[in-house]
Short mmCIF file of C-alpha atoms in Angstrom, two decimals:
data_model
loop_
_atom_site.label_atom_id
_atom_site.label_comp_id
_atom_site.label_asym_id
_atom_site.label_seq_id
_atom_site.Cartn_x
_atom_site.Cartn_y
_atom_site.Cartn_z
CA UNK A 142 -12.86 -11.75 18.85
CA UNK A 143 -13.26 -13.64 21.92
CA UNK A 144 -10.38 -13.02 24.73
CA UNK A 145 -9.28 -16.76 24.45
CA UNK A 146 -8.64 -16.85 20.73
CA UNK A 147 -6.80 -13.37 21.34
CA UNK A 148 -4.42 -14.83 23.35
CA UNK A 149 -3.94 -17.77 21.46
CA UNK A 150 -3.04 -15.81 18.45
CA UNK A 151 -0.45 -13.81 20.37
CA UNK A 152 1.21 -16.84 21.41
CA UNK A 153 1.44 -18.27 17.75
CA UNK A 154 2.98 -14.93 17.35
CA UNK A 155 5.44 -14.59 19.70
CA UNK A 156 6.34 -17.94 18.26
CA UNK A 157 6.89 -16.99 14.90
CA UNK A 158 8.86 -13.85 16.32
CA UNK A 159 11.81 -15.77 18.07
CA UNK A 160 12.18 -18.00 14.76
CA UNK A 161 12.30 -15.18 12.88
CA UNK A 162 15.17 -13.29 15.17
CA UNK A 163 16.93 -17.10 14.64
CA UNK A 164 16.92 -16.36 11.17
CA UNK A 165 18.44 -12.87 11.65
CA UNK A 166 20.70 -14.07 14.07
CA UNK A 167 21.90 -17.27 11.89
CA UNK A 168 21.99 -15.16 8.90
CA UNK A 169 24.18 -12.80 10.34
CA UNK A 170 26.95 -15.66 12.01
CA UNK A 171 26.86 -17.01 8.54
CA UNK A 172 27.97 -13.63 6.80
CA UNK A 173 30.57 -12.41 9.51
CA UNK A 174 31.95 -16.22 9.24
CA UNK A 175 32.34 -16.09 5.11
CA UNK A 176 33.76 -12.88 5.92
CA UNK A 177 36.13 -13.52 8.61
CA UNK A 178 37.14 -17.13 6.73
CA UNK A 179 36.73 -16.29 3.28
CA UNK A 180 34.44 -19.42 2.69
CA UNK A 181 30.99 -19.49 0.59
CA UNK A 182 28.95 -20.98 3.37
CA UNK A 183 24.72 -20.14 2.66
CA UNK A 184 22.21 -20.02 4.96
CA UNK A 185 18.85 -20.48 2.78
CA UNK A 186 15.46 -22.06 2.93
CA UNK A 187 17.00 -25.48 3.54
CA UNK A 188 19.11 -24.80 6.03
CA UNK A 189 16.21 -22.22 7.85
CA UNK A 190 13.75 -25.34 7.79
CA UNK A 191 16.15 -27.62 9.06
CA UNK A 192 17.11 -25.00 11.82
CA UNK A 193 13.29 -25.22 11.97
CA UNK A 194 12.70 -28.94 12.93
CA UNK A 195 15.78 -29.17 14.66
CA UNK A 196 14.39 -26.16 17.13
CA UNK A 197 10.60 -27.71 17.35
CA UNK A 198 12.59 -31.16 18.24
CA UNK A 199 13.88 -29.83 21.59
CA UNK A 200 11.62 -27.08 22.54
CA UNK A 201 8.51 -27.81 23.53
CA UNK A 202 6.95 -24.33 23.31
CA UNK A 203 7.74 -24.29 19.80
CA UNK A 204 5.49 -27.76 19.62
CA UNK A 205 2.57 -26.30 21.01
CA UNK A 206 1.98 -24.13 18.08
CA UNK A 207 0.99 -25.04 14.65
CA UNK A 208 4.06 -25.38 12.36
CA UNK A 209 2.32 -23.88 9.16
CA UNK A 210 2.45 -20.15 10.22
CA UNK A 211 6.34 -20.93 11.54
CA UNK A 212 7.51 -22.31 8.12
CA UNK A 213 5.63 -19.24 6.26
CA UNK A 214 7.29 -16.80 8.26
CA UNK A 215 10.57 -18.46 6.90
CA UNK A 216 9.45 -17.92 3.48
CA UNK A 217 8.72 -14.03 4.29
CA UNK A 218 12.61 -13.70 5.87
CA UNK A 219 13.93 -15.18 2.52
CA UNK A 220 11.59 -13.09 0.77
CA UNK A 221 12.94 -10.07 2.59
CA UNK A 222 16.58 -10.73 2.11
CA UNK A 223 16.79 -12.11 -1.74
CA UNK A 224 15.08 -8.36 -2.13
CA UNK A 225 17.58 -6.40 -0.02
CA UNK A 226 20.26 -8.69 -1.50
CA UNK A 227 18.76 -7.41 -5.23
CA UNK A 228 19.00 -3.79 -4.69
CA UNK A 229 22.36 -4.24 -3.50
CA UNK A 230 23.54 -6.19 -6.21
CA UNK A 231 21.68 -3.60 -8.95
CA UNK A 232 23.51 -0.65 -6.76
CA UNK A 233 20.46 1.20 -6.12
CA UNK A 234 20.94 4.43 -3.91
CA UNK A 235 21.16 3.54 -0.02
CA UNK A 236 18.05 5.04 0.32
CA UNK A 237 15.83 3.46 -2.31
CA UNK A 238 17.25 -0.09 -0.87
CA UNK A 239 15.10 -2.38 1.10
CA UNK A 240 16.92 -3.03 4.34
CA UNK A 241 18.49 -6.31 5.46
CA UNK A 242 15.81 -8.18 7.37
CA UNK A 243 16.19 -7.41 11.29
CA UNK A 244 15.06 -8.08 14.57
CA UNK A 245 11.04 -8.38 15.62
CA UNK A 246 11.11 -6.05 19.41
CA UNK A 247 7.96 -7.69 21.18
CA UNK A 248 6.96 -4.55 21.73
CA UNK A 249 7.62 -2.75 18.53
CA UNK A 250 6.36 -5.78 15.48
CA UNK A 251 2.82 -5.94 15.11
CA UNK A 252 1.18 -9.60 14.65
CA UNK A 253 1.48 -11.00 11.64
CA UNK A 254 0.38 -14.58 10.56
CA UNK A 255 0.17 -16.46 7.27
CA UNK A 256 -1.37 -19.65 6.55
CA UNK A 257 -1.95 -21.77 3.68
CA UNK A 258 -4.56 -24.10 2.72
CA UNK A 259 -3.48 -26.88 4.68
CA UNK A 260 -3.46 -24.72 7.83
CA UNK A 261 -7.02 -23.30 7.89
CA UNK A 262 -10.52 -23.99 6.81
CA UNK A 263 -14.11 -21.81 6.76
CA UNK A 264 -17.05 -23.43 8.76
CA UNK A 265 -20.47 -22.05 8.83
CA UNK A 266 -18.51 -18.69 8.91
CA UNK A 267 -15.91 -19.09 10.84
CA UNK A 268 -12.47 -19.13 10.56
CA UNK A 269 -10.74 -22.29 12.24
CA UNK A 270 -6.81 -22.16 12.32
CA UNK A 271 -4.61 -24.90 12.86
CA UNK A 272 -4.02 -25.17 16.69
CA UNK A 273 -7.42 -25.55 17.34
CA UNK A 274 -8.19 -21.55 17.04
CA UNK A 275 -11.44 -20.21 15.86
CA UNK A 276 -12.31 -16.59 15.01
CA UNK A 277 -15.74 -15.28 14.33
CA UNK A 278 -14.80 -13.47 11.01
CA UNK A 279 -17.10 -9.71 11.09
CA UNK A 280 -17.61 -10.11 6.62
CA UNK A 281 -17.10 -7.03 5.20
CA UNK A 282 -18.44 -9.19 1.21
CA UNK A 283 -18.35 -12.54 0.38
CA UNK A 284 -15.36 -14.14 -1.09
CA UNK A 285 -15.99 -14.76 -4.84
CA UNK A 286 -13.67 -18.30 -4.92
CA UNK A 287 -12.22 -20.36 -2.40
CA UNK A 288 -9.13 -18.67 -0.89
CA UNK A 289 -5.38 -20.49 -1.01
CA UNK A 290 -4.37 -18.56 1.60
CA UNK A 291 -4.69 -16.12 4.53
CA UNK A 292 -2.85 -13.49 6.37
CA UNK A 293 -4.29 -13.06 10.35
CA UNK A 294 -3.00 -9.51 11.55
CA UNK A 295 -3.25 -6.90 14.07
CA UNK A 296 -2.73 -3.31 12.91
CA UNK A 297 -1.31 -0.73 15.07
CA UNK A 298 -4.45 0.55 16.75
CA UNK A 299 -5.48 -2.83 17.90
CA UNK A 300 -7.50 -4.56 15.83
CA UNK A 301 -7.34 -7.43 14.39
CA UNK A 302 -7.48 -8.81 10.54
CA UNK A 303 -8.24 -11.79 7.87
CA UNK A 304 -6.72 -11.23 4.61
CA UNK A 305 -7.48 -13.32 2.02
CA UNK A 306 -6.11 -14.70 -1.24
CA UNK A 307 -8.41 -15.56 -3.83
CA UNK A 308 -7.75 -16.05 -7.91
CA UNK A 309 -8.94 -13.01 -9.41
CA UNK A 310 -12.05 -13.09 -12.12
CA UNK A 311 -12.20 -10.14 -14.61
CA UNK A 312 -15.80 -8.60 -14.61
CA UNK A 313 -15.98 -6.85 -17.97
CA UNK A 314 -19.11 -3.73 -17.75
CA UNK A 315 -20.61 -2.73 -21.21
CA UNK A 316 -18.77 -1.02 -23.69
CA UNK A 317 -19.36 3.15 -23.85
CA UNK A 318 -17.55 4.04 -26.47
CA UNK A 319 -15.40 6.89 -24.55
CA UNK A 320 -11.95 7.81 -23.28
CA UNK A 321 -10.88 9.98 -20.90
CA UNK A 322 -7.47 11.57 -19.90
CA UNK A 323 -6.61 12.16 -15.97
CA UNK A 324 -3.79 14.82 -14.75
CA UNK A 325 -2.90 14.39 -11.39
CA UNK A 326 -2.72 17.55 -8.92
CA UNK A 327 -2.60 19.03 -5.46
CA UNK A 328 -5.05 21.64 -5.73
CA UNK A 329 -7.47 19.34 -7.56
CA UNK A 330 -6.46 16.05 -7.02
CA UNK A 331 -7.38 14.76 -10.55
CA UNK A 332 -8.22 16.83 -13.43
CA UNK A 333 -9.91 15.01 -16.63
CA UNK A 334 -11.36 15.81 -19.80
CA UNK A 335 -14.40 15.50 -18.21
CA UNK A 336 -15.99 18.19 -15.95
CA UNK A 337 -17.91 15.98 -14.60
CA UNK A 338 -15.35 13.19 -13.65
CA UNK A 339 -12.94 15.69 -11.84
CA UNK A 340 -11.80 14.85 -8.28
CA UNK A 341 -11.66 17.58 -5.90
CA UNK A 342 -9.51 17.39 -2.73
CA UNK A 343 -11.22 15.73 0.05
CA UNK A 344 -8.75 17.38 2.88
CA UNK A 345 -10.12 14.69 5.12
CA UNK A 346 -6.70 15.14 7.07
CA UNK A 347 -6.99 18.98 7.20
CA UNK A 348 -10.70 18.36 8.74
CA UNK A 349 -8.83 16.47 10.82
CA UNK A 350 -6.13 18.46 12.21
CA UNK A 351 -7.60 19.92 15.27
CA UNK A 352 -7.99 16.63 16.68
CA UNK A 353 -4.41 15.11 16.02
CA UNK A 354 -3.02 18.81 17.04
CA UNK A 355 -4.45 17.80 20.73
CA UNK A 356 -3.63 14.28 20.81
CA UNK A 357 0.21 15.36 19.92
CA UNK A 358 -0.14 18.09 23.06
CA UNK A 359 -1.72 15.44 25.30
CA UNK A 360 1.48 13.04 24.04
CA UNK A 361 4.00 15.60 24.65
CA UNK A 362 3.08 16.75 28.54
CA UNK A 363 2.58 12.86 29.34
CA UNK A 364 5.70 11.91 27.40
CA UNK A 365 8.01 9.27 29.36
CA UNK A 366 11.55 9.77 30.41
CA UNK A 367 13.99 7.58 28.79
CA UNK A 368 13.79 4.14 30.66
CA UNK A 369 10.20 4.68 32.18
CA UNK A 370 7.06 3.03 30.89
CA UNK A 371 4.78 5.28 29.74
CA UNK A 372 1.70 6.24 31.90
CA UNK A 373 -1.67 5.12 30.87
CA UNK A 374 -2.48 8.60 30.01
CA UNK A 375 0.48 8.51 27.46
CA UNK A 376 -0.85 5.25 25.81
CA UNK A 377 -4.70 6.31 25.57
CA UNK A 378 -3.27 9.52 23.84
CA UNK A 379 -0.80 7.39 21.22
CA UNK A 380 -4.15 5.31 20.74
CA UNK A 381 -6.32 7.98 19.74
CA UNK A 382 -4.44 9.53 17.67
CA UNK A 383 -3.70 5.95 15.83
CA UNK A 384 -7.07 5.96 15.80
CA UNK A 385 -7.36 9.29 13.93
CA UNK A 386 -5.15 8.56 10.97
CA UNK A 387 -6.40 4.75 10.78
CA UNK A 388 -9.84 6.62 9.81
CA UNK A 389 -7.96 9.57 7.75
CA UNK A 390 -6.63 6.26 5.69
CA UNK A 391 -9.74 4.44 5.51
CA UNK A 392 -11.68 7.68 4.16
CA UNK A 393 -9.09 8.83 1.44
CA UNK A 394 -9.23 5.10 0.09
CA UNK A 395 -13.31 5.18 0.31
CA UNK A 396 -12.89 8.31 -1.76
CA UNK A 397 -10.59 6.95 -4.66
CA UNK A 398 -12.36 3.41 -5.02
CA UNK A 399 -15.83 4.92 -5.60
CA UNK A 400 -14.62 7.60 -7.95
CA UNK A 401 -12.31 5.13 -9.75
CA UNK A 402 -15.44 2.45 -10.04
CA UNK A 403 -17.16 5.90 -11.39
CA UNK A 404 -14.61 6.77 -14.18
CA UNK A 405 -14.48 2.93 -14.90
CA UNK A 406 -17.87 2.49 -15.45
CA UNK A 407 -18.28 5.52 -17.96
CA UNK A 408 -15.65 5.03 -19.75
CA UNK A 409 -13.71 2.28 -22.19
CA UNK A 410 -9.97 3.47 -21.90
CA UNK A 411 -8.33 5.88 -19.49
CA UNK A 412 -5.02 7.92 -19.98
CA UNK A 413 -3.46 8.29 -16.44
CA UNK A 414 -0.43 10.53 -15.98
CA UNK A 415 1.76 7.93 -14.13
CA UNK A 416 3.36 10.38 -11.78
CA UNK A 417 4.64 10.08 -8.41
CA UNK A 418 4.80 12.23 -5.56
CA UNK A 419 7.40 10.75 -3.76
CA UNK A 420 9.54 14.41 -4.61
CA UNK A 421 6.57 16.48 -3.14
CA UNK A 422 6.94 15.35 0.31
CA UNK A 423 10.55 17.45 0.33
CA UNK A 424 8.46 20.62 -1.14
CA UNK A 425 6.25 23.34 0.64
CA UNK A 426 3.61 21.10 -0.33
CA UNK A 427 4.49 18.24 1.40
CA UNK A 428 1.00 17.75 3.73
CA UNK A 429 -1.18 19.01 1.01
CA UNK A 430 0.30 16.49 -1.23
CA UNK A 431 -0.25 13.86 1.32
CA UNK A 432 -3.66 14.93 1.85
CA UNK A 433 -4.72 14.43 -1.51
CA UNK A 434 -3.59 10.58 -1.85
CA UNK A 435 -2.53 10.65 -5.17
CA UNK A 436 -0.88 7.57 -4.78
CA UNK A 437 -3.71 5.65 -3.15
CA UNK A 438 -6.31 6.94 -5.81
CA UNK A 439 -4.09 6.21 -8.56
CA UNK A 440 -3.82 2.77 -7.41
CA UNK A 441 -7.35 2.33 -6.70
CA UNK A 442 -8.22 3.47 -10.75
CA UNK A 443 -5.82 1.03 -12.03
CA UNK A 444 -7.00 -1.64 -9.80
CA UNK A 445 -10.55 -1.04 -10.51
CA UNK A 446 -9.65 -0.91 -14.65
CA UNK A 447 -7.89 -4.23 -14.28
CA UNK A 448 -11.19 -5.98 -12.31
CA UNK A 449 -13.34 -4.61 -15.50
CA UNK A 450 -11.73 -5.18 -18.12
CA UNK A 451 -11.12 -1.63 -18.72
CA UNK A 452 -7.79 -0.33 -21.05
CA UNK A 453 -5.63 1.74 -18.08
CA UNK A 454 -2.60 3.47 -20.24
CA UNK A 455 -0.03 4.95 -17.75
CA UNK A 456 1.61 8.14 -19.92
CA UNK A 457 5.08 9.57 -18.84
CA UNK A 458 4.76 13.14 -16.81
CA UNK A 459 7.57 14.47 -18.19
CA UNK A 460 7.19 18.23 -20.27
CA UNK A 461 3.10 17.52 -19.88
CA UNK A 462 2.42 20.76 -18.45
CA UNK A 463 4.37 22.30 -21.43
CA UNK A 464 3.18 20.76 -24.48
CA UNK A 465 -0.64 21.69 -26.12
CA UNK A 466 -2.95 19.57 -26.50
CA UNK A 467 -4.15 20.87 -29.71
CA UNK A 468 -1.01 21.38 -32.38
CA UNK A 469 1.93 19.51 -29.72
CA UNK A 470 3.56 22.50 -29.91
CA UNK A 471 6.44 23.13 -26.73
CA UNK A 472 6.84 26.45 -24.59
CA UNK A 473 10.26 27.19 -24.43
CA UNK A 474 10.37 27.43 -20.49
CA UNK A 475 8.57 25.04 -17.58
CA UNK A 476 5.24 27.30 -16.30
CA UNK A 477 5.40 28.20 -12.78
CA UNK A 478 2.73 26.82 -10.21
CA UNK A 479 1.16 29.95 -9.58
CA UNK A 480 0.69 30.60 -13.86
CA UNK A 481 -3.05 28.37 -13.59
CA UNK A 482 -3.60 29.12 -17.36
CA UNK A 483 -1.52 28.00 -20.68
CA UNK A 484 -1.60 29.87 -23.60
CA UNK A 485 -0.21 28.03 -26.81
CA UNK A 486 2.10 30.55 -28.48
CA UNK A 487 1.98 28.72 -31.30
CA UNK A 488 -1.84 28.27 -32.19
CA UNK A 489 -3.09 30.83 -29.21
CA UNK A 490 -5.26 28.21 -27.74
CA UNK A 491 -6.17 29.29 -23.88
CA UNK A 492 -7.51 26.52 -21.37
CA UNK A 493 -6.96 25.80 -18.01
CA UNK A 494 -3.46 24.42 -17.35
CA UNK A 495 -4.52 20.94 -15.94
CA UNK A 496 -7.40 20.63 -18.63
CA UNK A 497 -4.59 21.08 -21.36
CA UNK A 498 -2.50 18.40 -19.12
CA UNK A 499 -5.12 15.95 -19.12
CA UNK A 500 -5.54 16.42 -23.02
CA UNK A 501 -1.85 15.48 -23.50
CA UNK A 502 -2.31 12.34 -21.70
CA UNK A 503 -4.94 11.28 -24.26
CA UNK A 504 -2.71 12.17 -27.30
CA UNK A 505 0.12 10.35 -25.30
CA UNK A 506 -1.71 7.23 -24.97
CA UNK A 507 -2.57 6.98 -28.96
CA UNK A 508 -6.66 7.97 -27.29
CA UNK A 509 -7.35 11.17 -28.91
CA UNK A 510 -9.26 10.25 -32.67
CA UNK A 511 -8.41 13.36 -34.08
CA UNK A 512 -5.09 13.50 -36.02
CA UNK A 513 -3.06 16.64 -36.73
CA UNK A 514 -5.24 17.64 -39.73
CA UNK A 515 -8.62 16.74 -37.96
CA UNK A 516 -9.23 14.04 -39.75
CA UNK A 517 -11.10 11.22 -37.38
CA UNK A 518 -10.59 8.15 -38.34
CA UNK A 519 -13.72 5.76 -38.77
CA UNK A 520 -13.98 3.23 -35.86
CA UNK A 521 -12.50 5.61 -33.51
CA UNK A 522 -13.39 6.03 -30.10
CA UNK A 523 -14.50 8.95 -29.32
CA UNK A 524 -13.17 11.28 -26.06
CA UNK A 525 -16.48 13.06 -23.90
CA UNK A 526 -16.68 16.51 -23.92
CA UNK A 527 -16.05 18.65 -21.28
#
């Protein structure tokens, strides 16, 4: 990106950041004045957009810039608050709540800048923005449609962003004629009834570690005093350490897409364990847990089923690790972690705990042919063998 398209994309932002702390601020003398008076006064998208042209009317700063990205960053603050509005009117618990929209610090809020189709165009490549900017976009694949939107943005290591939004096309693959059941794990971070589909942890971040271990030493003997700037030693540490986990990210999600587009393409239907790990970052296995990206590969397979075509079945984690696969018969008490084998007291069947797990999903999800007599029905798909 050149310099002077840099800059003019930081002023568009710093722009949209003062209307957006008018919002907060207008919002906020609107509720302490219904509170203090009693009155129903409202302070939505109407009155924001008149706000809006009132403010471009008299300030000629605001003029300069293009008024597309100004009224979409409107939308986003009414977006914001009808959500934290929601979970307060559904009572959620203070800490599942989204919080009340508040105020962009220039030096905190990263750049952020939507337009719609009226507010940018492609030509011979490039992206031209209203305002008379134009970006040489770096194409990481061709766009499959023509895009209704896009979202310019600057992540926290520095560099910068074109999102686009473009109508999704299902791409069905040929049938197989297979299913396959995924368990979710930590020491294996997914399990199937497939040897050959399993996902072993990656510990990208644990390869990792020696690097971000300095970068947090270098941070900590150059850290500021409260009220200095920080020295330029402090800053090239906090950036290459950014740098480190922006590369962590971008490898765990590499991982998950290409064995998701793996599992896709081999099979018809998938059984998925629909867990989350939001409860393992307050366990002992908080970093391993983190390390594995269950969440991002788990969104990745469903993602990747919905682009072909593919039946995704999310099954409910609860008792899975106690149930067998085989007769559905329940142990009596939960197996702990370190117990890596389940025995069926019932039948006697022995197999590896997360095998037996990833079983249950398929007879879960209405996948697994074989009924409790072992009868298949004709026409039934039929699950690979591990």
């Amino acid at each position: 990106m050149s310099s002077s398209a840099r800059t003019a994309l930081e002023a568009e932002w710093a722009r949209c950041r003062w209307i957006w702390n008018e919002c907060v601020a207008k919002s906020k003398t609107v509720h302490l004045h219904n509170k203090a008076t009693g009155e129903k006064r409202t302070c939505g998208p109407a009155q924001l957009d008149r706000m809006l042209t009132q403010a471009r009317e008299r300030t000629p700063w605001l003029r300069e810039g293009s008024s597309v990205p100004q009224q979409q960053i409107i939308r986003d603050f009414g977006k914001a608050r009808a959500k934290a509005q929601k979970d307060i009117k559904d009572r959620l618990p203070q800490r599942q709540r989204a919080g009340m929209p508040g105020w962009k610090k220039k030096r905190e809020a990263e750049p952020t800048l939507n337009y719609t189709r009226r507010g940018f165009r492609l030509k011979n490549g490039r992206l031209c923005l209203a305002g008379g900017i134009v970006l040489r976009v770096v194409w990481s694949r061709s766009l499959p449609g023509d895009p209704s939107s896009v979202r310019v943005y600057r992540d926290s290591v520095g560099h910068w962003y074109c999102s686009f939004v473009v109508r999704a096309e299902v791409r069905p693959l040929p049938e197989t004629g297979r299913v396959l059941g995924v368990d979710w794990g930590v020491k294996q971070t997914a399990t199937t009834t497939s040897d050959a589909h399993d996902l072993p942890h990656a510990q990208h971040g644990r390869k990792a570690q020696a690097r971000l271990t300095r970068y947090d030493r270098m941070m900590a003997r150059r850290r500021p005093k409260k009220g200095q700037a920080a020295s330029k030693g402090y800053r090239e540490a906090k950036k290459w350490r950014a740098k480190t986990y922006a590369k962590i990210a971008r490898q765990r999600q590499d991982t998950g897409r290409k064995w998701a587009k793996r599992v896709v393409t081999d099979h018809d239907a998938i059984a998925v364990e629909d867990f989350r790990p939001k409860f393992l970052a307050r366990s002992s296995m908080a970093r391993k847990a983190a390390d594995a990206a269950i969440g991002a590969t788990k969104k990745a397979l469903t993602e990747m089923g919905r682009k072909h075509g593919r039946d995704i079945r999310l099954v409910h984690p609860a008792h899975t690790t106690m149930d067998c696969a085989s007769c559905g018969a329940r142990t009596k008490h939960a197996l702990p972690l370190s117990e890596r084998t389940y025995t069926c007291t019932a039948c006697g069947i022995v197999s590896p705990r997360d095998k037996n797990s990833a079983r249950v999903m398929l007879v879960r999800a209405g996948l697994n042919p074989a009924g409790v007599e072992g009868v298949r029905p004709p026409g039934a798909l039929l699950p690979e063998a591990a």
